[in-house]
Amino acid sequence: MIELIPAIDIINGQCVRLTKGDYNCKTVYNDNPVEVARHFEQLGFRRLHVVDLDGAKSRHIVNDDVLRAITAATHLKVDFGGGIKSESDIEKAFNAGASMVTVGSIAVTQPDVFLHWLDIYGPEKLILGADVRNGKISINGWKEDSQQDLLPFLEQYVNKGVLHVLCTEISKDGTLQGPAIELYQQIMATYPHLNLIASGGVSSNEDILKLEAAGIPAVVFGKAFYEGHIHAEQLPMPKGLAKRIIPCLDVKDGMTVKGTNFVNLRQAGDPIALGKAYSEAGADELVFLDITASYEGRKTFTDMVTKVAQEINIPFTVGGGINELADVERLLYAGADKVSVNSAAIRNPNLINEITQKFGSQVCVCAIDAKQEGNDWYCYIKGGRERTHLRLFDWAKEVEQRGAGEILFTSMNHDGVKDGFANEALAQLADMLSIPVIASGGAGKKEHFRDVFLQGKADAALAASVFHFGEIPIPTLKQYLQQEGINIRI
């Protein structure tokens, strides 16, 4: 299935489109790019291409504040390009929440610099931008044509490990005259394993279907959608956001452990090796929790995070011992995509505000460990050892209001007993919150995952022992869920 990537091009903080890259042929479609991004997410798109046209013209990032607002307000995977001319520009984009960065002009003018960035950030984080006009690569916001032909330009980088290429046929862009399918087929015939993203000229749903039939992996489109020529409900994509499967690795003294009801721990293996195996098996994300975050343990855990980041290519969250912004910064710098806060957030709720204001909502996962006592659920801290006065649903609502991007709810009653998730409480959380809810505690068989998505309305399901000890292979679980009609990434 072709990957569908709507585009938001930004000038002066507005959502615009150009025709053939001409800044004098500009149409403003919306004054609020965040509103547009939310609309795309509501329609079921999972990815977004954001172009800083001011940045492309100025040769440095200009609209990183807009990027930050989009990533804080949605859970879209955002590719960002325009004005990336230095390592500080790349860092600025990633700090603003970009999942991937598109680099074009530098790859033409300073190939050694681009290869250095490719080595630093890895091929999963960088997209090679190849903007083509009259068969030649164009640079600096399409204002200049180089003397480099497209295929030799691609060859030098594909041979060095580039996986993602965004190819825009400038003569087609914004014209609604149809994409350059023959050009894209030529690229795919030469590099069949390339993740090619076609861009320029898409005018209708039919154009997208033609690209899919031609074997093009992904397509970017903008003007045709804004002007009503593309209808999302007729596009070849799963309806709604895909559910996620997330293995959780509790780390103690450098090893993965697992217990029952938060006690009786037993070893489950090396966290780095397990993380890599789960990534290769098709897990959507991972969670690593430092359950004994003493000073020495914290150093060991941070080193482990760095090694994990080098081994896997899926997002991962880390938690345990996070008490202040410096802890968050340390773990993000080590390579984590998100951080999970629990006890510290209950002791100091403003920590959630501080994290989201500095790093964006998408970075902050608020973990809530709660136990049902009669008709109420009470929140616990210190690894489930200390009961608080906070009730689950009150605290969850406050967490959302303070800006957290997701909630990871663990039912202590269900943890490790493998009798199924706390679906009634999860459904209540899903109905009252607008942010995603990750279910944790109780997975024992494939049917429990089905039920947590259908009955518990969870956005993601987290489990540990059934994965660690080989009871439910992730590929088998995902195939089962797909057969049950659940939107899941295979």
Short mmCIF file of C-alpha atoms in Angstrom, two decimals:
data_model
loop_
_atom_site.label_atom_id
_atom_site.label_comp_id
_atom_site.label_asym_id
_atom_site.label_seq_id
_atom_site.Cartn_x
_atom_site.Cartn_y
_atom_site.Cartn_z
CA MET A 1 0.00 0.00 0.00
CA ILE A 2 1.38 3.40 -0.99
CA GLU A 3 2.17 5.70 1.95
CA LEU A 4 0.13 8.91 1.81
CA ILE A 5 1.83 12.08 3.04
CA PRO A 6 -0.07 15.37 2.98
CA ALA A 7 2.07 18.50 2.87
CA ILE A 8 2.01 21.81 4.67
CA ASP A 9 4.20 24.50 3.11
CA ILE A 10 4.79 27.50 5.35
CA ILE A 11 5.40 31.17 4.53
CA ASN A 12 4.96 33.81 7.24
CA GLY A 13 3.36 31.20 9.49
CA GLN A 14 0.63 30.47 6.92
CA CYS A 15 -0.23 27.29 5.03
CA VAL A 16 0.49 28.03 1.36
CA ARG A 17 1.27 26.39 -1.98
CA LEU A 18 3.50 27.67 -4.76
CA THR A 19 3.30 26.88 -8.48
CA LYS A 20 6.53 25.48 -9.95
CA GLY A 21 8.41 26.82 -6.95
CA ASP A 22 7.67 30.44 -7.84
CA TYR A 23 7.35 32.54 -4.69
CA ASN A 24 5.39 35.09 -6.73
CA CYS A 25 2.75 32.46 -7.50
CA LYS A 26 1.61 31.83 -3.95
CA THR A 27 -1.83 30.78 -2.70
CA VAL A 28 -2.67 30.98 1.00
CA TYR A 29 -5.00 28.15 2.07
CA ASN A 30 -5.10 28.60 5.84
CA ASP A 31 -3.67 30.99 8.42
CA ASN A 32 -3.33 28.19 10.99
CA PRO A 33 -1.08 25.25 10.00
CA VAL A 34 -1.78 23.53 13.33
CA GLU A 35 -5.47 23.45 12.50
CA VAL A 36 -4.64 21.91 9.12
CA ALA A 37 -2.37 19.29 10.71
CA ARG A 38 -5.07 18.31 13.20
CA HIS A 39 -7.52 17.91 10.33
CA PHE A 40 -5.12 15.59 8.52
CA GLU A 41 -4.74 13.50 11.67
CA GLN A 42 -8.50 13.30 12.16
CA LEU A 43 -8.86 12.01 8.60
CA GLY A 44 -6.54 9.12 9.46
CA PHE A 45 -3.23 10.24 7.97
CA ARG A 46 -0.22 9.19 10.05
CA ARG A 47 2.51 11.26 8.47
CA LEU A 48 2.97 14.89 7.46
CA HIS A 49 5.50 16.68 5.26
CA VAL A 50 6.24 20.22 6.46
CA VAL A 51 8.28 22.61 4.30
CA ASP A 52 9.69 25.85 5.67
CA LEU A 53 9.60 27.92 2.47
CA ASP A 54 10.85 30.97 4.35
CA GLY A 55 13.75 28.82 5.51
CA ALA A 56 14.50 27.55 2.01
CA LYS A 57 14.72 31.16 0.81
CA SER A 58 16.70 32.41 3.83
CA ARG A 59 19.01 29.35 3.96
CA HIS A 60 18.31 28.67 7.62
CA ILE A 61 15.29 27.43 9.55
CA VAL A 62 12.69 30.14 10.13
CA ASN A 63 9.44 28.41 11.07
CA ASP A 64 10.58 25.97 13.74
CA ASP A 65 7.96 27.47 16.08
CA VAL A 66 5.24 26.30 13.68
CA LEU A 67 6.81 22.84 13.57
CA ARG A 68 6.90 22.73 17.35
CA ALA A 69 3.23 23.73 17.55
CA ILE A 70 2.23 21.02 15.06
CA THR A 71 4.13 18.23 16.81
CA ALA A 72 2.81 19.35 20.19
CA ALA A 73 -0.79 19.33 18.96
CA THR A 74 -0.75 16.03 16.99
CA HIS A 75 0.81 12.58 16.99
CA LEU A 76 1.69 12.73 13.31
CA LYS A 77 5.14 11.61 12.20
CA VAL A 78 6.49 14.84 10.72
CA ASP A 79 9.11 15.11 7.99
CA PHE A 80 10.61 18.60 7.98
CA GLY A 81 12.56 20.38 5.28
CA GLY A 82 13.51 23.83 4.08
CA GLY A 83 16.53 25.84 5.14
CA ILE A 84 18.55 22.92 6.52
CA LYS A 85 22.05 24.23 6.00
CA SER A 86 23.85 23.34 9.24
CA GLU A 87 23.95 20.79 12.01
CA SER A 88 22.33 23.35 14.30
CA ASP A 89 19.40 23.52 11.85
CA ILE A 90 19.00 19.75 12.07
CA GLU A 91 19.14 19.86 15.87
CA LYS A 92 16.61 22.68 15.89
CA ALA A 93 14.23 20.62 13.73
CA PHE A 94 14.56 17.50 15.89
CA ASN A 95 14.18 19.55 19.07
CA ALA A 96 10.97 21.00 17.63
CA GLY A 97 9.59 17.48 17.22
CA ALA A 98 10.50 16.42 13.67
CA SER A 99 10.80 12.66 13.20
CA MET A 100 12.84 13.02 10.02
CA VAL A 101 14.64 15.87 8.27
CA THR A 102 14.89 16.45 4.52
CA VAL A 103 18.23 17.74 3.23
CA GLY A 104 18.60 18.82 -0.38
CA SER A 105 20.91 21.69 -1.29
CA ILE A 106 23.74 20.71 1.07
CA ALA A 107 23.82 17.24 -0.50
CA VAL A 108 24.55 18.98 -3.82
CA THR A 109 26.94 21.70 -2.71
CA GLN A 110 28.70 19.97 0.21
CA PRO A 111 28.46 16.18 -0.20
CA ASP A 112 31.03 15.50 2.54
CA VAL A 113 28.90 17.44 5.02
CA PHE A 114 25.79 15.49 4.06
CA LEU A 115 27.61 12.18 4.43
CA HIS A 116 28.85 13.31 7.84
CA TRP A 117 25.26 14.04 8.88
CA LEU A 118 24.18 10.68 7.50
CA ASP A 119 26.78 9.04 9.73
CA ILE A 120 25.71 11.05 12.80
CA TYR A 121 21.93 10.76 12.52
CA GLY A 122 21.57 7.56 10.53
CA PRO A 123 19.67 6.80 7.31
CA GLU A 124 16.34 6.43 9.12
CA LYS A 125 16.40 10.05 10.26
CA LEU A 126 17.50 11.80 7.05
CA ILE A 127 15.62 12.13 3.76
CA LEU A 128 17.62 13.06 0.68
CA GLY A 129 15.79 15.80 -1.18
CA ALA A 130 16.13 15.55 -4.96
CA ASP A 131 14.36 18.46 -6.64
CA VAL A 132 14.50 18.09 -10.41
CA ARG A 133 14.06 20.57 -13.23
CA ASN A 134 14.93 19.69 -16.83
CA GLY A 135 16.71 16.59 -15.57
CA LYS A 136 19.05 18.58 -13.31
CA ILE A 137 19.04 18.87 -9.52
CA SER A 138 17.82 22.28 -8.31
CA ILE A 139 18.90 23.92 -5.04
CA ASN A 140 18.21 26.77 -2.61
CA GLY A 141 14.45 26.77 -2.72
CA TRP A 142 14.47 25.93 -6.45
CA LYS A 143 16.02 29.30 -7.26
CA GLU A 144 19.19 27.77 -8.73
CA ASP A 145 19.86 24.80 -11.03
CA SER A 146 22.99 22.72 -10.56
CA GLN A 147 24.77 20.76 -13.25
CA GLN A 148 24.12 17.41 -11.56
CA ASP A 149 21.95 14.82 -13.33
CA LEU A 150 19.40 13.02 -11.15
CA LEU A 151 20.48 9.37 -11.32
CA PRO A 152 24.23 9.92 -10.78
CA PHE A 153 23.32 12.25 -7.93
CA LEU A 154 21.23 9.54 -6.29
CA GLU A 155 23.81 6.83 -6.94
CA GLN A 156 26.53 8.48 -4.87
CA TYR A 157 24.28 8.53 -1.82
CA VAL A 158 22.34 5.28 -2.22
CA ASN A 159 25.72 3.56 -2.31
CA LYS A 160 26.52 5.26 1.02
CA GLY A 161 23.36 4.01 2.73
CA VAL A 162 20.61 6.55 1.95
CA LEU A 163 17.21 4.86 2.32
CA HIS A 164 14.72 7.71 1.82
CA VAL A 165 14.55 10.04 -1.19
CA LEU A 166 11.97 12.77 -1.74
CA CYS A 167 11.93 13.53 -5.47
CA THR A 168 10.00 16.57 -6.65
CA GLU A 169 9.54 17.27 -10.34
CA ILE A 170 9.48 21.08 -10.18
CA SER A 171 7.82 21.55 -13.56
CA LYS A 172 4.86 19.56 -12.23
CA ASP A 173 4.66 21.00 -8.72
CA GLY A 174 1.45 22.91 -8.04
CA THR A 175 0.19 22.52 -11.61
CA LEU A 176 -2.34 19.71 -10.99
CA GLN A 177 -1.21 18.18 -14.31
CA GLY A 178 -0.36 14.74 -12.96
CA PRO A 179 2.84 13.32 -11.44
CA ALA A 180 6.00 12.38 -13.34
CA ILE A 181 5.29 8.65 -13.10
CA GLU A 182 7.86 7.65 -15.72
CA LEU A 183 10.59 9.49 -13.84
CA TYR A 184 9.71 7.73 -10.58
CA GLN A 185 9.53 4.34 -12.32
CA GLN A 186 13.00 4.95 -13.73
CA ILE A 187 14.31 5.62 -10.22
CA MET A 188 12.63 2.53 -8.78
CA ALA A 189 13.92 0.36 -11.62
CA THR A 190 17.45 1.47 -10.77
CA TYR A 191 17.02 1.32 -6.99
CA PRO A 192 14.16 -1.14 -6.25
CA HIS A 193 14.71 -1.10 -2.48
CA LEU A 194 14.66 2.70 -2.17
CA ASN A 195 11.88 4.32 -0.16
CA LEU A 196 11.02 6.84 -2.86
CA ILE A 197 8.59 9.63 -2.04
CA ALA A 198 7.03 11.11 -5.18
CA SER A 199 6.15 14.79 -5.16
CA GLY A 200 4.71 17.24 -7.66
CA GLY A 201 1.68 17.39 -9.92
CA VAL A 202 -0.71 15.08 -8.06
CA SER A 203 -4.19 16.19 -9.10
CA SER A 204 -6.61 13.50 -7.96
CA ASN A 205 -7.22 10.19 -6.21
CA GLU A 206 -6.67 8.57 -9.61
CA ASP A 207 -3.12 9.94 -9.76
CA ILE A 208 -2.36 8.38 -6.38
CA LEU A 209 -3.76 5.03 -7.52
CA LYS A 210 -1.59 5.21 -10.66
CA LEU A 211 1.50 5.83 -8.53
CA GLU A 212 0.56 2.87 -6.32
CA ALA A 213 0.07 0.66 -9.38
CA ALA A 214 3.49 1.75 -10.64
CA GLY A 215 5.07 0.52 -7.41
CA ILE A 216 5.98 3.93 -5.96
CA PRO A 217 6.33 3.53 -2.15
CA ALA A 218 5.04 6.96 -1.04
CA VAL A 219 3.56 10.20 -2.32
CA VAL A 220 3.39 13.79 -1.08
CA PHE A 221 0.45 15.95 -2.10
CA GLY A 222 -0.90 19.36 -1.15
CA LYS A 223 -2.70 21.66 -3.58
CA ALA A 224 -5.00 18.95 -4.93
CA PHE A 225 -6.21 18.22 -1.42
CA TYR A 226 -6.68 21.86 -0.45
CA GLU A 227 -8.69 22.53 -3.60
CA GLY A 228 -10.97 19.54 -3.13
CA HIS A 229 -9.61 17.27 -5.88
CA ILE A 230 -8.46 14.57 -3.45
CA HIS A 231 -11.01 12.82 -1.24
CA ALA A 232 -9.51 11.15 1.84
CA GLU A 233 -12.36 8.69 2.31
CA GLN A 234 -11.60 7.14 -1.10
CA LEU A 235 -7.84 6.84 -0.62
CA PRO A 236 -6.08 3.48 -0.13
CA MET A 237 -5.32 3.78 3.56
CA PRO A 238 -6.47 2.18 6.82
CA LYS A 239 -9.26 4.12 8.43
CA GLY A 240 -8.28 5.65 11.76
CA LEU A 241 -4.93 5.59 13.48
CA ALA A 242 -3.14 2.25 13.71
CA LYS A 243 -3.06 0.53 17.09
CA ARG A 244 0.41 0.01 18.56
CA ILE A 245 2.09 -3.01 20.16
CA ILE A 246 4.70 -1.97 22.73
CA PRO A 247 7.00 -4.37 24.59
CA CYS A 248 8.08 -3.02 27.99
CA LEU A 249 11.49 -3.75 29.46
CA ASP A 250 11.97 -3.15 33.19
CA VAL A 251 15.70 -2.73 33.75
CA LYS A 252 17.44 -3.52 37.03
CA ASP A 253 21.23 -3.59 37.35
CA GLY A 254 21.58 -3.66 33.57
CA MET A 255 19.24 -6.62 33.01
CA THR A 256 15.60 -6.93 32.01
CA VAL A 257 13.38 -8.26 34.78
CA LYS A 258 9.68 -9.05 35.19
CA GLY A 259 7.47 -9.69 38.19
CA THR A 260 3.86 -10.16 39.22
CA ASN A 261 1.84 -7.36 40.83
CA PHE A 262 5.09 -5.33 40.91
CA VAL A 263 6.99 -7.93 43.00
CA ASN A 264 8.75 -11.32 42.64
CA LEU A 265 11.17 -10.21 39.92
CA ARG A 266 12.94 -12.67 37.61
CA GLN A 267 15.49 -11.99 34.89
CA ALA A 268 14.37 -11.91 31.25
CA GLY A 269 17.55 -11.04 29.33
CA ASP A 270 19.79 -8.28 28.04
CA PRO A 271 17.69 -5.16 27.31
CA ILE A 272 19.74 -4.09 24.29
CA ALA A 273 19.49 -7.49 22.63
CA LEU A 274 15.80 -7.76 23.47
CA GLY A 275 15.11 -4.26 22.17
CA LYS A 276 16.82 -5.04 18.87
CA ALA A 277 14.94 -8.32 18.55
CA TYR A 278 11.60 -6.61 19.18
CA SER A 279 12.41 -3.90 16.64
CA GLU A 280 13.19 -6.54 14.03
CA ALA A 281 10.05 -8.51 14.94
CA GLY A 282 7.77 -5.58 14.16
CA ALA A 283 7.12 -3.88 17.50
CA ASP A 284 5.79 -0.36 16.97
CA GLU A 285 7.55 1.19 19.95
CA LEU A 286 9.46 0.15 23.07
CA VAL A 287 9.43 1.27 26.69
CA PHE A 288 12.48 0.95 28.95
CA LEU A 289 11.99 1.58 32.67
CA ASP A 290 14.86 2.00 35.14
CA ILE A 291 13.25 0.45 38.20
CA THR A 292 16.20 1.09 40.53
CA ALA A 293 17.30 4.59 39.57
CA SER A 294 20.09 5.15 42.05
CA TYR A 295 22.96 7.38 40.92
CA GLU A 296 25.06 4.48 39.65
CA GLY A 297 22.03 2.80 38.15
CA ARG A 298 21.15 6.04 36.39
CA LYS A 299 24.58 6.18 34.72
CA THR A 300 24.32 2.54 33.66
CA PHE A 301 20.81 3.12 32.34
CA THR A 302 21.84 6.21 30.35
CA ASP A 303 24.66 4.26 28.72
CA MET A 304 22.16 1.55 27.86
CA VAL A 305 19.81 4.11 26.24
CA THR A 306 22.65 5.28 23.99
CA LYS A 307 23.36 1.71 22.91
CA VAL A 308 19.67 1.00 22.30
CA ALA A 309 19.37 4.08 20.08
CA GLN A 310 22.22 2.75 17.97
CA GLU A 311 20.57 -0.65 17.52
CA ILE A 312 16.89 0.05 16.80
CA ASN A 313 14.93 2.13 14.32
CA ILE A 314 11.59 2.47 16.11
CA PRO A 315 10.58 5.08 18.71
CA PHE A 316 11.29 4.27 22.33
CA THR A 317 10.32 5.76 25.66
CA VAL A 318 12.42 5.72 28.82
CA GLY A 319 11.41 6.26 32.41
CA GLY A 320 12.50 5.82 35.99
CA GLY A 321 14.27 8.33 38.19
CA ILE A 322 13.15 11.35 36.16
CA ASN A 323 12.79 14.18 38.64
CA GLU A 324 13.73 17.34 36.74
CA LEU A 325 14.31 18.78 33.28
CA ALA A 326 17.99 17.87 33.42
CA ASP A 327 17.01 14.18 33.62
CA VAL A 328 14.77 14.57 30.58
CA GLU A 329 17.49 16.34 28.61
CA ARG A 330 20.04 13.66 29.57
CA LEU A 331 17.86 10.84 28.26
CA LEU A 332 16.75 12.61 25.09
CA TYR A 333 20.36 13.46 24.34
CA ALA A 334 21.24 9.79 24.87
CA GLY A 335 18.80 8.91 22.08
CA ALA A 336 15.34 8.40 23.63
CA ASP A 337 12.31 9.66 21.70
CA LYS A 338 10.05 10.16 24.73
CA VAL A 339 10.27 10.12 28.51
CA SER A 340 7.84 8.64 31.00
CA VAL A 341 7.19 10.38 34.32
CA ASN A 342 5.18 8.98 37.21
CA SER A 343 6.11 9.55 40.86
CA ALA A 344 7.88 12.85 40.19
CA ALA A 345 4.85 14.17 38.30
CA ILE A 346 2.54 13.40 41.22
CA ARG A 347 4.96 15.04 43.66
CA ASN A 348 5.45 18.03 41.35
CA PRO A 349 2.67 18.25 38.72
CA ASN A 350 4.28 21.34 37.19
CA LEU A 351 7.05 19.05 35.90
CA ILE A 352 4.65 17.98 33.15
CA ASN A 353 4.18 21.61 32.11
CA GLU A 354 7.92 22.20 32.14
CA ILE A 355 8.67 19.16 29.98
CA THR A 356 6.01 19.92 27.39
CA GLN A 357 6.84 23.62 27.21
CA LYS A 358 10.51 22.92 26.56
CA PHE A 359 10.42 19.71 24.50
CA GLY A 360 6.83 19.45 23.23
CA SER A 361 3.86 17.32 24.29
CA GLN A 362 4.94 14.41 22.11
CA VAL A 363 7.95 13.86 24.39
CA CYS A 364 5.97 13.54 27.61
CA VAL A 365 4.31 10.24 28.51
CA CYS A 366 2.68 10.32 31.92
CA ALA A 367 2.65 6.86 33.51
CA ILE A 368 -0.12 6.18 36.01
CA ASP A 369 0.05 3.09 38.24
CA ALA A 370 -3.35 2.59 39.86
CA LYS A 371 -5.12 -0.04 41.94
CA GLN A 372 -8.84 -0.62 42.13
CA GLU A 373 -10.12 -0.50 45.72
CA GLY A 374 -13.86 -0.99 45.85
CA ASN A 375 -15.43 1.35 43.32
CA ASP A 376 -12.42 3.69 43.16
CA TRP A 377 -9.02 3.57 41.49
CA TYR A 378 -6.15 5.12 43.48
CA CYS A 379 -2.79 6.17 42.08
CA TYR A 380 0.43 4.73 43.49
CA ILE A 381 4.02 5.96 43.38
CA LYS A 382 7.50 4.57 44.11
CA GLY A 383 7.04 1.53 41.89
CA GLY A 384 3.65 0.69 43.37
CA ARG A 385 4.84 0.78 46.96
CA GLU A 386 3.06 3.93 48.19
CA ARG A 387 -0.63 4.82 47.83
CA THR A 388 -1.61 8.43 47.19
CA HIS A 389 -4.87 10.31 47.68
CA LEU A 390 -5.20 10.85 43.92
CA ARG A 391 -7.95 9.06 42.03
CA LEU A 392 -7.13 7.69 38.59
CA PHE A 393 -9.64 9.62 36.50
CA ASP A 394 -9.10 12.96 38.23
CA TRP A 395 -5.33 12.69 37.85
CA ALA A 396 -5.59 11.56 34.21
CA LYS A 397 -7.66 14.63 33.34
CA GLU A 398 -5.20 16.93 35.07
CA VAL A 399 -2.30 15.27 33.27
CA GLU A 400 -3.96 15.97 29.92
CA GLN A 401 -4.69 19.58 30.85
CA ARG A 402 -1.04 20.10 31.78
CA GLY A 403 0.01 19.07 28.28
CA ALA A 404 1.14 15.43 28.44
CA GLY A 405 1.09 13.76 25.04
CA GLU A 406 0.06 10.26 26.19
CA ILE A 407 -0.99 8.35 29.28
CA LEU A 408 0.45 4.94 30.13
CA PHE A 409 -2.06 3.36 32.52
CA THR A 410 -0.98 0.25 34.40
CA SER A 411 -3.58 -1.62 36.41
CA MET A 412 -1.73 -2.97 39.44
CA ASN A 413 -4.56 -5.47 39.98
CA HIS A 414 -3.91 -6.97 36.57
CA ASP A 415 -0.13 -6.63 36.29
CA GLY A 416 1.57 -9.94 35.50
CA VAL A 417 -1.46 -12.13 36.22
CA LYS A 418 -2.33 -12.59 32.51
CA ASP A 419 -6.10 -12.47 32.91
CA GLY A 420 -6.68 -9.57 30.52
CA PHE A 421 -6.46 -5.79 30.70
CA ALA A 422 -8.60 -3.44 32.81
CA ASN A 423 -10.88 -2.77 29.85
CA GLU A 424 -13.68 -1.01 31.71
CA ALA A 425 -11.37 1.58 33.24
CA LEU A 426 -9.47 1.93 29.96
CA ALA A 427 -12.66 2.61 28.02
CA GLN A 428 -13.63 5.26 30.56
CA LEU A 429 -10.23 6.92 30.14
CA ALA A 430 -10.50 6.78 26.35
CA ASP A 431 -13.94 8.40 26.42
CA MET A 432 -12.92 11.25 28.71
CA LEU A 433 -9.51 12.07 27.20
CA SER A 434 -8.42 13.37 23.81
CA ILE A 435 -4.81 12.12 24.13
CA PRO A 436 -3.80 8.50 23.44
CA VAL A 437 -4.04 5.91 26.21
CA ILE A 438 -1.54 3.04 26.42
CA ALA A 439 -2.88 -0.01 28.26
CA SER A 440 -0.60 -1.97 30.57
CA GLY A 441 -1.14 -4.90 32.89
CA GLY A 442 -2.84 -8.22 32.21
CA ALA A 443 -1.76 -9.50 28.78
CA GLY A 444 -1.76 -13.28 28.68
CA LYS A 445 -3.03 -14.33 25.26
CA LYS A 446 -3.77 -12.85 21.83
CA GLU A 447 -7.45 -12.37 22.62
CA HIS A 448 -6.56 -9.99 25.42
CA PHE A 449 -4.96 -7.62 22.90
CA ARG A 450 -8.02 -7.80 20.70
CA ASP A 451 -10.27 -7.01 23.64
CA VAL A 452 -8.17 -4.10 24.88
CA PHE A 453 -8.47 -2.41 21.49
CA LEU A 454 -12.14 -3.18 20.88
CA GLN A 455 -13.56 -3.05 24.41
CA GLY A 456 -10.94 -0.97 26.22
CA LYS A 457 -10.63 1.48 23.29
CA ALA A 458 -6.88 1.71 23.96
CA ASP A 459 -4.60 3.33 21.42
CA ALA A 460 -1.71 1.01 22.28
CA ALA A 461 -1.12 -2.13 24.31
CA LEU A 462 2.00 -2.67 26.39
CA ALA A 463 3.16 -6.03 27.67
CA ALA A 464 6.29 -7.65 29.03
CA SER A 465 6.46 -11.31 30.05
CA VAL A 466 4.40 -12.70 27.14
CA PHE A 467 6.98 -11.17 24.82
CA HIS A 468 10.12 -11.70 26.93
CA PHE A 469 9.50 -15.41 27.43
CA GLY A 470 8.31 -16.12 23.88
CA GLU A 471 4.69 -16.86 24.75
CA ILE A 472 3.27 -14.57 22.03
CA PRO A 473 5.50 -13.74 19.04
CA ILE A 474 4.84 -10.20 17.83
CA PRO A 475 4.41 -11.13 14.12
CA THR A 476 1.85 -13.79 15.09
CA LEU A 477 0.01 -11.33 17.31
CA LYS A 478 -0.15 -8.68 14.60
CA GLN A 479 -1.43 -11.12 11.98
CA TYR A 480 -4.12 -12.25 14.41
CA LEU A 481 -5.19 -8.67 15.18
CA GLN A 482 -5.36 -7.82 11.48
CA GLN A 483 -7.58 -10.86 10.91
CA GLU A 484 -9.82 -9.58 13.71
CA GLY A 485 -10.32 -6.34 11.77
CA ILE A 486 -8.02 -4.17 13.92
CA ASN A 487 -5.95 -1.54 12.15
CA ILE A 488 -2.41 -2.62 12.91
CA ARG A 489 0.91 -2.06 11.15
CA ILE A 490 2.26 -5.33 9.75
#
